[in-house]
JSON list of C-alpha atoms in Angstrom, two decimals:
[
{"chain": "Q", "resi": 1, "resn": "GLU", "atom": "CA", "xyz": [39.07, 81.22, 90.74]},
{"chain": "Q", "resi": 2, "resn": "THR", "atom": "CA", "xyz": [35.34, 80.76, 91.06]},
{"chain": "Q", "resi": 3, "resn": "GLY", "atom": "CA", "xyz": [35.37, 77.71, 93.52]},
{"chain": "Q", "resi": 4, "resn": "VAL", "atom": "CA", "xyz": [34.33, 79.47, 96.85]},
{"chain": "Q", "resi": 5, "resn": "THR", "atom": "CA", "xyz": [32.32, 83.30, 95.96]},
{"chain": "Q", "resi": 6, "resn": "GLN", "atom": "CA", "xyz": [31.34, 85.53, 98.56]},
{"chain": "Q", "resi": 7, "resn": "THR", "atom": "CA", "xyz": [29.41, 88.94, 98.59]},
{"chain": "Q", "resi": 8, "resn": "PRO", "atom": "CA", "xyz": [29.71, 92.15, 99.44]},
{"chain": "Q", "resi": 9, "resn": "ARG", "atom": "CA", "xyz": [33.62, 91.82, 98.98]},
{"chain": "Q", "resi": 10, "resn": "HIS", "atom": "CA", "xyz": [33.55, 95.42, 101.06]},
{"chain": "Q", "resi": 11, "resn": "LEU", "atom": "CA", "xyz": [30.91, 96.35, 103.79]},
{"chain": "Q", "resi": 12, "resn": "VAL", "atom": "CA", "xyz": [30.30, 99.40, 105.26]},
{"chain": "Q", "resi": 13, "resn": "MET", "atom": "CA", "xyz": [27.30, 99.59, 108.23]},
{"chain": "Q", "resi": 14, "resn": "GLY", "atom": "CA", "xyz": [26.70, 101.73, 111.07]},
{"chain": "Q", "resi": 15, "resn": "MET", "atom": "CA", "xyz": [26.06, 99.39, 114.33]},
{"chain": "Q", "resi": 16, "resn": "THR", "atom": "CA", "xyz": [22.43, 99.99, 114.43]},
{"chain": "Q", "resi": 17, "resn": "ASN", "atom": "CA", "xyz": [21.96, 98.59, 110.54]},
{"chain": "Q", "resi": 18, "resn": "LYS", "atom": "CA", "xyz": [21.01, 94.86, 109.84]},
{"chain": "Q", "resi": 19, "resn": "LYS", "atom": "CA", "xyz": [23.40, 92.80, 106.66]},
{"chain": "Q", "resi": 20, "resn": "SER", "atom": "CA", "xyz": [23.77, 89.99, 105.31]},
{"chain": "Q", "resi": 21, "resn": "LEU", "atom": "CA", "xyz": [27.06, 88.07, 104.13]},
{"chain": "Q", "resi": 22, "resn": "LYS", "atom": "CA", "xyz": [26.79, 85.11, 101.22]},
{"chain": "Q", "resi": 23, "resn": "CYS", "atom": "CA", "xyz": [29.08, 82.56, 100.35]},
{"chain": "Q", "resi": 24, "resn": "GLU", "atom": "CA", "xyz": [28.13, 80.60, 97.58]},
{"chain": "Q", "resi": 25, "resn": "GLN", "atom": "CA", "xyz": [30.75, 77.01, 97.14]},
{"chain": "Q", "resi": 26, "resn": "HIS", "atom": "CA", "xyz": [31.04, 75.14, 93.45]},
{"chain": "Q", "resi": 27, "resn": "LEU", "atom": "CA", "xyz": [33.08, 72.92, 94.60]},
{"chain": "Q", "resi": 28, "resn": "GLY", "atom": "CA", "xyz": [30.55, 69.51, 96.01]},
{"chain": "Q", "resi": 29, "resn": "HIS", "atom": "CA", "xyz": [31.58, 70.06, 99.23]},
{"chain": "Q", "resi": 30, "resn": "ASN", "atom": "CA", "xyz": [29.61, 69.26, 102.23]},
{"chain": "Q", "resi": 31, "resn": "ALA", "atom": "CA", "xyz": [31.39, 71.64, 104.81]},
{"chain": "Q", "resi": 32, "resn": "MET", "atom": "CA", "xyz": [30.84, 75.60, 105.01]},
{"chain": "Q", "resi": 33, "resn": "TYR", "atom": "CA", "xyz": [32.79, 77.47, 107.38]},
{"chain": "Q", "resi": 34, "resn": "TRP", "atom": "CA", "xyz": [33.45, 82.05, 108.55]},
{"chain": "Q", "resi": 35, "resn": "TYR", "atom": "CA", "xyz": [35.99, 82.76, 110.37]},
{"chain": "Q", "resi": 36, "resn": "LYS", "atom": "CA", "xyz": [36.95, 86.20, 111.92]},
{"chain": "Q", "resi": 37, "resn": "GLN", "atom": "CA", "xyz": [40.53, 87.99, 110.83]},
{"chain": "Q", "resi": 38, "resn": "SER", "atom": "CA", "xyz": [41.81, 91.15, 112.50]},
{"chain": "Q", "resi": 39, "resn": "ALA", "atom": "CA", "xyz": [44.22, 93.21, 111.68]},
{"chain": "Q", "resi": 40, "resn": "LYS", "atom": "CA", "xyz": [47.25, 91.05, 113.34]},
{"chain": "Q", "resi": 41, "resn": "LYS", "atom": "CA", "xyz": [45.61, 88.51, 115.14]},
{"chain": "Q", "resi": 42, "resn": "PRO", "atom": "CA", "xyz": [44.84, 84.55, 113.45]},
{"chain": "Q", "resi": 43, "resn": "LEU", "atom": "CA", "xyz": [42.24, 83.28, 111.80]},
{"chain": "Q", "resi": 44, "resn": "GLU", "atom": "CA", "xyz": [39.35, 82.21, 114.34]},
{"chain": "Q", "resi": 45, "resn": "LEU", "atom": "CA", "xyz": [37.05, 79.85, 113.12]},
{"chain": "Q", "resi": 46, "resn": "MET", "atom": "CA", "xyz": [32.75, 80.99, 114.29]},
{"chain": "Q", "resi": 47, "resn": "PHE", "atom": "CA", "xyz": [30.81, 78.78, 112.39]},
{"chain": "Q", "resi": 48, "resn": "VAL", "atom": "CA", "xyz": [30.92, 74.96, 111.07]},
{"chain": "Q", "resi": 49, "resn": "TYR", "atom": "CA", "xyz": [28.65, 73.47, 108.94]},
{"chain": "Q", "resi": 50, "resn": "ASN", "atom": "CA", "xyz": [28.26, 69.81, 107.87]},
{"chain": "Q", "resi": 51, "resn": "PHE", "atom": "CA", "xyz": [25.60, 68.68, 105.58]},
{"chain": "Q", "resi": 52, "resn": "LYS", "atom": "CA", "xyz": [23.49, 71.80, 106.17]},
{"chain": "Q", "resi": 53, "resn": "GLU", "atom": "CA", "xyz": [23.73, 70.91, 110.00]},
{"chain": "Q", "resi": 54, "resn": "GLN", "atom": "CA", "xyz": [25.82, 73.29, 112.10]},
{"chain": "Q", "resi": 55, "resn": "THR", "atom": "CA", "xyz": [29.05, 71.86, 114.43]},
{"chain": "Q", "resi": 56, "resn": "GLU", "atom": "CA", "xyz": [30.98, 74.16, 115.26]},
{"chain": "Q", "resi": 57, "resn": "ASN", "atom": "CA", "xyz": [29.81, 77.37, 117.28]},
{"chain": "Q", "resi": 58, "resn": "ASN", "atom": "CA", "xyz": [33.33, 78.81, 118.70]},
{"chain": "Q", "resi": 59, "resn": "SER", "atom": "CA", "xyz": [31.71, 81.00, 120.90]},
{"chain": "Q", "resi": 60, "resn": "VAL", "atom": "CA", "xyz": [30.07, 83.36, 118.74]},
{"chain": "Q", "resi": 61, "resn": "PRO", "atom": "CA", "xyz": [27.98, 86.48, 119.98]},
{"chain": "Q", "resi": 62, "resn": "SER", "atom": "CA", "xyz": [24.14, 86.69, 119.09]},
{"chain": "Q", "resi": 63, "resn": "ARG", "atom": "CA", "xyz": [24.76, 89.74, 116.77]},
{"chain": "Q", "resi": 64, "resn": "PHE", "atom": "CA", "xyz": [26.34, 87.22, 114.08]},
{"chain": "Q", "resi": 65, "resn": "SER", "atom": "CA", "xyz": [23.30, 84.92, 112.95]},
{"chain": "Q", "resi": 66, "resn": "PRO", "atom": "CA", "xyz": [24.37, 81.83, 110.33]},
{"chain": "Q", "resi": 67, "resn": "GLU", "atom": "CA", "xyz": [22.47, 80.55, 107.97]},
{"chain": "Q", "resi": 68, "resn": "CYS", "atom": "CA", "xyz": [23.60, 77.05, 106.17]},
{"chain": "Q", "resi": 69, "resn": "PRO", "atom": "CA", "xyz": [20.69, 76.45, 103.87]},
{"chain": "Q", "resi": 70, "resn": "ASN", "atom": "CA", "xyz": [21.78, 73.56, 100.89]},
{"chain": "Q", "resi": 71, "resn": "SER", "atom": "CA", "xyz": [25.41, 72.03, 101.37]},
{"chain": "Q", "resi": 72, "resn": "SER", "atom": "CA", "xyz": [26.51, 75.21, 98.90]},
{"chain": "Q", "resi": 73, "resn": "HIS", "atom": "CA", "xyz": [24.89, 77.97, 100.26]},
{"chain": "Q", "resi": 74, "resn": "LEU", "atom": "CA", "xyz": [26.06, 80.16, 103.56]},
{"chain": "Q", "resi": 75, "resn": "PHE", "atom": "CA", "xyz": [25.25, 83.26, 105.26]},
{"chain": "Q", "resi": 76, "resn": "LEU", "atom": "CA", "xyz": [26.04, 85.48, 108.24]},
{"chain": "Q", "resi": 77, "resn": "HIS", "atom": "CA", "xyz": [23.26, 87.32, 108.96]},
{"chain": "Q", "resi": 78, "resn": "LEU", "atom": "CA", "xyz": [24.94, 90.70, 110.97]},
{"chain": "Q", "resi": 79, "resn": "HIS", "atom": "CA", "xyz": [22.88, 93.37, 113.38]},
{"chain": "Q", "resi": 80, "resn": "THR", "atom": "CA", "xyz": [23.61, 95.45, 116.75]},
{"chain": "Q", "resi": 81, "resn": "LEU", "atom": "CA", "xyz": [27.32, 95.17, 115.38]},
{"chain": "Q", "resi": 82, "resn": "GLN", "atom": "CA", "xyz": [30.49, 96.97, 117.35]},
{"chain": "Q", "resi": 83, "resn": "PRO", "atom": "CA", "xyz": [33.29, 98.91, 116.49]},
{"chain": "Q", "resi": 84, "resn": "GLU", "atom": "CA", "xyz": [35.83, 95.98, 117.40]},
{"chain": "Q", "resi": 85, "resn": "ASP", "atom": "CA", "xyz": [33.88, 93.74, 114.68]},
{"chain": "Q", "resi": 86, "resn": "SER", "atom": "CA", "xyz": [35.05, 95.92, 111.62]},
{"chain": "Q", "resi": 87, "resn": "ALA", "atom": "CA", "xyz": [37.45, 92.84, 110.47]},
{"chain": "Q", "resi": 88, "resn": "LEU", "atom": "CA", "xyz": [38.12, 89.96, 107.26]},
{"chain": "Q", "resi": 89, "resn": "TYR", "atom": "CA", "xyz": [35.10, 87.36, 106.91]},
{"chain": "Q", "resi": 90, "resn": "LEU", "atom": "CA", "xyz": [35.97, 84.31, 105.29]},
{"chain": "Q", "resi": 91, "resn": "CYS", "atom": "CA", "xyz": [33.49, 82.25, 103.64]},
{"chain": "Q", "resi": 92, "resn": "ALA", "atom": "CA", "xyz": [35.77, 78.56, 103.76]},
{"chain": "Q", "resi": 93, "resn": "SER", "atom": "CA", "xyz": [34.82, 74.89, 102.49]},
{"chain": "Q", "resi": 94, "resn": "SER", "atom": "CA", "xyz": [35.75, 71.56, 102.60]},
{"chain": "Q", "resi": 95, "resn": "PHE", "atom": "CA", "xyz": [34.70, 67.37, 101.46]},
{"chain": "Q", "resi": 96, "resn": "GLY", "atom": "CA", "xyz": [34.67, 64.67, 104.41]},
{"chain": "Q", "resi": 97, "resn": "GLN", "atom": "CA", "xyz": [35.22, 65.87, 108.15]},
{"chain": "Q", "resi": 98, "resn": "GLY", "atom": "CA", "xyz": [37.30, 67.96, 108.77]},
{"chain": "Q", "resi": 99, "resn": "ASN", "atom": "CA", "xyz": [40.73, 67.01, 107.79]},
{"chain": "Q", "resi": 100, "resn": "GLN", "atom": "CA", "xyz": [40.56, 67.59, 104.59]},
{"chain": "Q", "resi": 101, "resn": "PRO", "atom": "CA", "xyz": [41.81, 70.82, 102.82]},
{"chain": "Q", "resi": 102, "resn": "GLN", "atom": "CA", "xyz": [39.94, 74.41, 103.10]},
{"chain": "Q", "resi": 103, "resn": "HIS", "atom": "CA", "xyz": [39.60, 76.30, 99.90]},
{"chain": "Q", "resi": 104, "resn": "PHE", "atom": "CA", "xyz": [38.05, 79.65, 100.90]},
{"chain": "Q", "resi": 105, "resn": "GLY", "atom": "CA", "xyz": [36.76, 82.27, 98.66]},
{"chain": "Q", "resi": 106, "resn": "ASP", "atom": "CA", "xyz": [37.47, 85.99, 98.68]},
{"chain": "Q", "resi": 107, "resn": "GLY", "atom": "CA", "xyz": [35.98, 87.76, 101.64]},
{"chain": "Q", "resi": 108, "resn": "THR", "atom": "CA", "xyz": [34.54, 89.95, 102.90]},
{"chain": "Q", "resi": 109, "resn": "ARG", "atom": "CA", "xyz": [36.07, 93.51, 104.36]},
{"chain": "Q", "resi": 110, "resn": "LEU", "atom": "CA", "xyz": [33.58, 94.85, 107.06]},
{"chain": "Q", "resi": 111, "resn": "SER", "atom": "CA", "xyz": [33.75, 98.26, 108.28]},
{"chain": "Q", "resi": 112, "resn": "ILE", "atom": "CA", "xyz": [31.57, 99.36, 111.76]},
{"chain": "Q", "resi": 113, "resn": "LEU", "atom": "CA", "xyz": [30.88, 102.61, 111.19]},
{"chain": "M", "resi": 1, "resn": "ARG", "atom": "CA", "xyz": [50.07, 78.60, 125.79]},
{"chain": "M", "resi": 2, "resn": "LYS", "atom": "CA", "xyz": [48.66, 79.60, 122.32]},
{"chain": "M", "resi": 3, "resn": "GLU", "atom": "CA", "xyz": [47.49, 76.06, 120.51]},
{"chain": "M", "resi": 4, "resn": "VAL", "atom": "CA", "xyz": [49.06, 76.50, 117.86]},
{"chain": "M", "resi": 5, "resn": "GLU", "atom": "CA", "xyz": [52.88, 78.91, 117.52]},
{"chain": "M", "resi": 6, "resn": "GLN", "atom": "CA", "xyz": [54.63, 79.95, 114.79]},
{"chain": "M", "resi": 7, "resn": "ASP", "atom": "CA", "xyz": [58.24, 81.61, 114.32]},
{"chain": "M", "resi": 8, "resn": "PRO", "atom": "CA", "xyz": [58.58, 85.31, 115.04]},
{"chain": "M", "resi": 9, "resn": "GLY", "atom": "CA", "xyz": [58.78, 87.25, 111.64]},
{"chain": "M", "resi": 10, "resn": "PRO", "atom": "CA", "xyz": [59.48, 89.08, 109.91]},
{"chain": "M", "resi": 11, "resn": "PHE", "atom": "CA", "xyz": [62.19, 86.90, 107.73]},
{"chain": "M", "resi": 12, "resn": "ASN", "atom": "CA", "xyz": [64.08, 88.53, 104.95]},
{"chain": "M", "resi": 13, "resn": "VAL", "atom": "CA", "xyz": [65.59, 86.36, 102.62]},
{"chain": "M", "resi": 14, "resn": "PRO", "atom": "CA", "xyz": [67.68, 87.07, 99.32]},
{"chain": "M", "resi": 15, "resn": "GLU", "atom": "CA", "xyz": [66.74, 85.10, 96.12]},
{"chain": "M", "resi": 16, "resn": "GLY", "atom": "CA", "xyz": [67.82, 82.32, 95.88]},
{"chain": "M", "resi": 17, "resn": "ALA", "atom": "CA", "xyz": [68.48, 81.62, 99.79]},
{"chain": "M", "resi": 18, "resn": "THR", "atom": "CA", "xyz": [67.29, 78.24, 101.92]},
{"chain": "M", "resi": 19, "resn": "VAL", "atom": "CA", "xyz": [64.71, 79.41, 104.38]},
{"chain": "M", "resi": 20, "resn": "ALA", "atom": "CA", "xyz": [62.76, 76.98, 107.19]},
{"chain": "M", "resi": 21, "resn": "PHE", "atom": "CA", "xyz": [59.44, 78.07, 109.62]},
{"chain": "M", "resi": 22, "resn": "ASN", "atom": "CA", "xyz": [58.76, 75.67, 112.56]},
{"chain": "M", "resi": 23, "resn": "CYS", "atom": "CA", "xyz": [55.49, 75.73, 113.83]},
{"chain": "M", "resi": 24, "resn": "THR", "atom": "CA", "xyz": [54.24, 74.26, 116.97]},
{"chain": "M", "resi": 25, "resn": "TYR", "atom": "CA", "xyz": [51.16, 72.60, 118.96]},
{"chain": "M", "resi": 26, "resn": "SER", "atom": "CA", "xyz": [49.66, 72.19, 122.37]},
{"chain": "M", "resi": 27, "resn": "ASN", "atom": "CA", "xyz": [46.63, 69.18, 121.23]},
{"chain": "M", "resi": 28, "resn": "SER", "atom": "CA", "xyz": [48.51, 66.12, 120.92]},
{"chain": "M", "resi": 29, "resn": "ALA", "atom": "CA", "xyz": [45.18, 65.03, 119.67]},
{"chain": "M", "resi": 30, "resn": "SER", "atom": "CA", "xyz": [46.19, 67.38, 116.60]},
{"chain": "M", "resi": 31, "resn": "GLN", "atom": "CA", "xyz": [44.64, 64.93, 113.45]},
{"chain": "M", "resi": 32, "resn": "SER", "atom": "CA", "xyz": [45.40, 67.12, 110.16]},
{"chain": "M", "resi": 33, "resn": "PHE", "atom": "CA", "xyz": [48.24, 69.14, 109.22]},
{"chain": "M", "resi": 34, "resn": "PHE", "atom": "CA", "xyz": [48.38, 71.69, 106.49]},
{"chain": "M", "resi": 35, "resn": "TRP", "atom": "CA", "xyz": [50.86, 74.89, 105.15]},
{"chain": "M", "resi": 36, "resn": "TYR", "atom": "CA", "xyz": [48.80, 77.36, 104.35]},
{"chain": "M", "resi": 37, "resn": "ARG", "atom": "CA", "xyz": [50.44, 80.64, 102.45]},
{"chain": "M", "resi": 38, "resn": "GLN", "atom": "CA", "xyz": [48.32, 84.48, 102.27]},
{"chain": "M", "resi": 39, "resn": "ASP", "atom": "CA", "xyz": [49.26, 86.85, 100.32]},
{"chain": "M", "resi": 40, "resn": "CYS", "atom": "CA", "xyz": [48.24, 90.49, 101.47]},
{"chain": "M", "resi": 41, "resn": "ARG", "atom": "CA", "xyz": [44.80, 91.45, 101.42]},
{"chain": "M", "resi": 42, "resn": "LYS", "atom": "CA", "xyz": [44.32, 87.92, 100.02]},
{"chain": "M", "resi": 43, "resn": "GLU", "atom": "CA", "xyz": [42.50, 85.21, 101.04]},
{"chain": "M", "resi": 44, "resn": "PRO", "atom": "CA", "xyz": [45.08, 82.04, 102.49]},
{"chain": "M", "resi": 45, "resn": "LYS", "atom": "CA", "xyz": [45.59, 79.54, 99.59]},
{"chain": "M", "resi": 46, "resn": "LEU", "atom": "CA", "xyz": [46.47, 76.03, 100.86]},
{"chain": "M", "resi": 47, "resn": "LEU", "atom": "CA", "xyz": [49.81, 74.76, 100.05]},
{"chain": "M", "resi": 48, "resn": "MET", "atom": "CA", "xyz": [50.78, 71.86, 100.70]},
{"chain": "M", "resi": 49, "resn": "SER", "atom": "CA", "xyz": [49.29, 68.94, 103.91]},
{"chain": "M", "resi": 50, "resn": "VAL", "atom": "CA", "xyz": [52.05, 67.69, 106.78]},
{"chain": "M", "resi": 51, "resn": "TYR", "atom": "CA", "xyz": [52.38, 63.63, 106.53]},
{"chain": "M", "resi": 52, "resn": "SER", "atom": "CA", "xyz": [53.96, 61.48, 108.82]},
{"chain": "M", "resi": 53, "resn": "SER", "atom": "CA", "xyz": [56.00, 60.59, 106.17]},
{"chain": "M", "resi": 54, "resn": "GLY", "atom": "CA", "xyz": [57.33, 64.29, 105.37]},
{"chain": "M", "resi": 55, "resn": "ASN", "atom": "CA", "xyz": [56.50, 65.49, 101.91]},
{"chain": "M", "resi": 56, "resn": "GLU", "atom": "CA", "xyz": [58.13, 67.38, 99.14]},
{"chain": "M", "resi": 57, "resn": "ASP", "atom": "CA", "xyz": [56.46, 69.24, 96.23]},
{"chain": "M", "resi": 58, "resn": "GLY", "atom": "CA", "xyz": [58.69, 70.73, 94.20]},
{"chain": "M", "resi": 59, "resn": "ARG", "atom": "CA", "xyz": [60.96, 73.99, 96.37]},
{"chain": "M", "resi": 60, "resn": "PHE", "atom": "CA", "xyz": [58.80, 72.90, 99.14]},
{"chain": "M", "resi": 61, "resn": "THR", "atom": "CA", "xyz": [59.06, 70.68, 101.63]},
{"chain": "M", "resi": 62, "resn": "ALA", "atom": "CA", "xyz": [56.94, 69.97, 105.15]},
{"chain": "M", "resi": 63, "resn": "GLN", "atom": "CA", "xyz": [57.58, 67.61, 108.22]},
{"chain": "M", "resi": 64, "resn": "LEU", "atom": "CA", "xyz": [56.12, 66.37, 110.61]},
{"chain": "M", "resi": 65, "resn": "ASN", "atom": "CA", "xyz": [57.29, 65.25, 114.42]},
{"chain": "M", "resi": 66, "resn": "ARG", "atom": "CA", "xyz": [54.22, 64.14, 116.54]},
{"chain": "M", "resi": 67, "resn": "ALA", "atom": "CA", "xyz": [56.42, 63.33, 119.21]},
{"chain": "M", "resi": 68, "resn": "SER", "atom": "CA", "xyz": [57.73, 66.72, 119.85]},
{"chain": "M", "resi": 69, "resn": "GLN", "atom": "CA", "xyz": [54.15, 68.14, 118.67]},
{"chain": "M", "resi": 70, "resn": "TYR", "atom": "CA", "xyz": [55.74, 70.43, 115.41]},
{"chain": "M", "resi": 71, "resn": "ILE", "atom": "CA", "xyz": [55.56, 71.25, 111.79]},
{"chain": "M", "resi": 72, "resn": "SER", "atom": "CA", "xyz": [58.15, 72.22, 109.95]},
{"chain": "M", "resi": 73, "resn": "LEU", "atom": "CA", "xyz": [58.38, 73.50, 106.29]},
{"chain": "M", "resi": 74, "resn": "LEU", "atom": "CA", "xyz": [61.53, 74.69, 104.36]},
{"chain": "M", "resi": 75, "resn": "ILE", "atom": "CA", "xyz": [61.44, 76.80, 101.02]},
{"chain": "M", "resi": 76, "resn": "ARG", "atom": "CA", "xyz": [64.52, 76.27, 98.96]},
{"chain": "M", "resi": 77, "resn": "ASP", "atom": "CA", "xyz": [65.71, 79.25, 96.54]},
{"chain": "M", "resi": 78, "resn": "SER", "atom": "CA", "xyz": [63.47, 81.36, 97.20]},
{"chain": "M", "resi": 79, "resn": "LYS", "atom": "CA", "xyz": [61.71, 83.00, 94.85]},
{"chain": "M", "resi": 80, "resn": "LEU", "atom": "CA", "xyz": [60.47, 87.05, 94.86]},
{"chain": "M", "resi": 81, "resn": "SER", "atom": "CA", "xyz": [56.62, 85.46, 93.99]},
{"chain": "M", "resi": 82, "resn": "ASP", "atom": "CA", "xyz": [57.54, 83.14, 97.53]},
{"chain": "M", "resi": 83, "resn": "SER", "atom": "CA", "xyz": [57.16, 86.73, 99.37]},
{"chain": "M", "resi": 84, "resn": "ALA", "atom": "CA", "xyz": [53.64, 85.98, 101.72]},
{"chain": "M", "resi": 85, "resn": "THR", "atom": "CA", "xyz": [52.21, 85.01, 104.95]},
{"chain": "M", "resi": 86, "resn": "TYR", "atom": "CA", "xyz": [52.62, 81.57, 106.11]},
{"chain": "M", "resi": 87, "resn": "LEU", "atom": "CA", "xyz": [50.38, 80.01, 108.09]},
{"chain": "M", "resi": 88, "resn": "CYS", "atom": "CA", "xyz": [50.25, 76.97, 110.00]},
{"chain": "M", "resi": 89, "resn": "VAL", "atom": "CA", "xyz": [47.19, 74.95, 110.47]},
{"chain": "M", "resi": 90, "resn": "VAL", "atom": "CA", "xyz": [45.77, 71.96, 112.62]},
{"chain": "M", "resi": 91, "resn": "THR", "atom": "CA", "xyz": [42.67, 70.30, 112.64]},
{"chain": "M", "resi": 92, "resn": "GLY", "atom": "CA", "xyz": [41.30, 68.48, 115.76]},
{"chain": "M", "resi": 93, "resn": "GLY", "atom": "CA", "xyz": [38.52, 65.92, 116.19]},
{"chain": "M", "resi": 94, "resn": "GLY", "atom": "CA", "xyz": [35.55, 67.37, 114.40]},
{"chain": "M", "resi": 95, "resn": "PHE", "atom": "CA", "xyz": [36.00, 70.45, 112.36]},
{"chain": "M", "resi": 96, "resn": "LYS", "atom": "CA", "xyz": [37.70, 72.09, 115.22]},
{"chain": "M", "resi": 97, "resn": "THR", "atom": "CA", "xyz": [40.30, 74.13, 112.59]},
{"chain": "M", "resi": 98, "resn": "ILE", "atom": "CA", "xyz": [43.04, 76.13, 114.95]},
{"chain": "M", "resi": 99, "resn": "PHE", "atom": "CA", "xyz": [45.21, 78.82, 112.83]},
{"chain": "M", "resi": 100, "resn": "GLY", "atom": "CA", "xyz": [48.78, 79.67, 113.52]},
{"chain": "M", "resi": 101, "resn": "ALA", "atom": "CA", "xyz": [49.76, 84.04, 113.20]},
{"chain": "M", "resi": 102, "resn": "GLY", "atom": "CA", "xyz": [51.63, 83.40, 110.70]},
{"chain": "M", "resi": 103, "resn": "THR", "atom": "CA", "xyz": [55.58, 84.25, 109.65]},
{"chain": "M", "resi": 104, "resn": "ARG", "atom": "CA", "xyz": [55.78, 86.31, 107.03]},
{"chain": "M", "resi": 105, "resn": "LEU", "atom": "CA", "xyz": [58.53, 86.26, 104.56]},
{"chain": "M", "resi": 106, "resn": "PHE", "atom": "CA", "xyz": [59.74, 88.52, 102.23]},
{"chain": "M", "resi": 107, "resn": "VAL", "atom": "CA", "xyz": [62.34, 87.89, 99.59]},
{"chain": "M", "resi": 108, "resn": "LYS", "atom": "CA", "xyz": [64.50, 90.27, 97.95]},
{"chain": "M", "resi": 109, "resn": "ALA", "atom": "CA", "xyz": [66.56, 90.42, 95.14]}
]
């Protein structure tokens, strides 16, 4: 299924590096989401964009910087991350105003050295 | 109290068994409810939405009880392929989405 595509699939970076995660959706959805999934913890909503406008920021540290140039593309810029930021980062998209099912990408597995 | 709580797992059942999962939520203003499944090292995938009247999709039945603030998922005639983690998802106002921690299901031959 290629409805929501995330790149890269795996990323290893040092704490001083700068990298970006990319998400693209081909479903015509208006909303896009970033989630963090750490081992043995529930998915945590990080950011939501609706028609390119940020609508949710769940107290995410500033070392994570989202960017949404249009309704089909979403980026997560990473800078000066900590070892505890190692996790699976999932992108999702949906129709509507938050009450519709979300479709997820495969995720980027991030490891911070 | 967690906003969304699920049955602790894992559930180990034989093929053909019926298994039920419960999920409770704390915000009475919650609006939409879903069950997702997540296979090991994969992304969550929508299993079914949950409606007040209850809904069924093949072997799967979901129920919502707004008064008691819980939702349930019933799986009949379990298959080996049903082995996964089942995630309860609740949305509030706007785009706020809360996932439960998930319940692991193992179906054995």
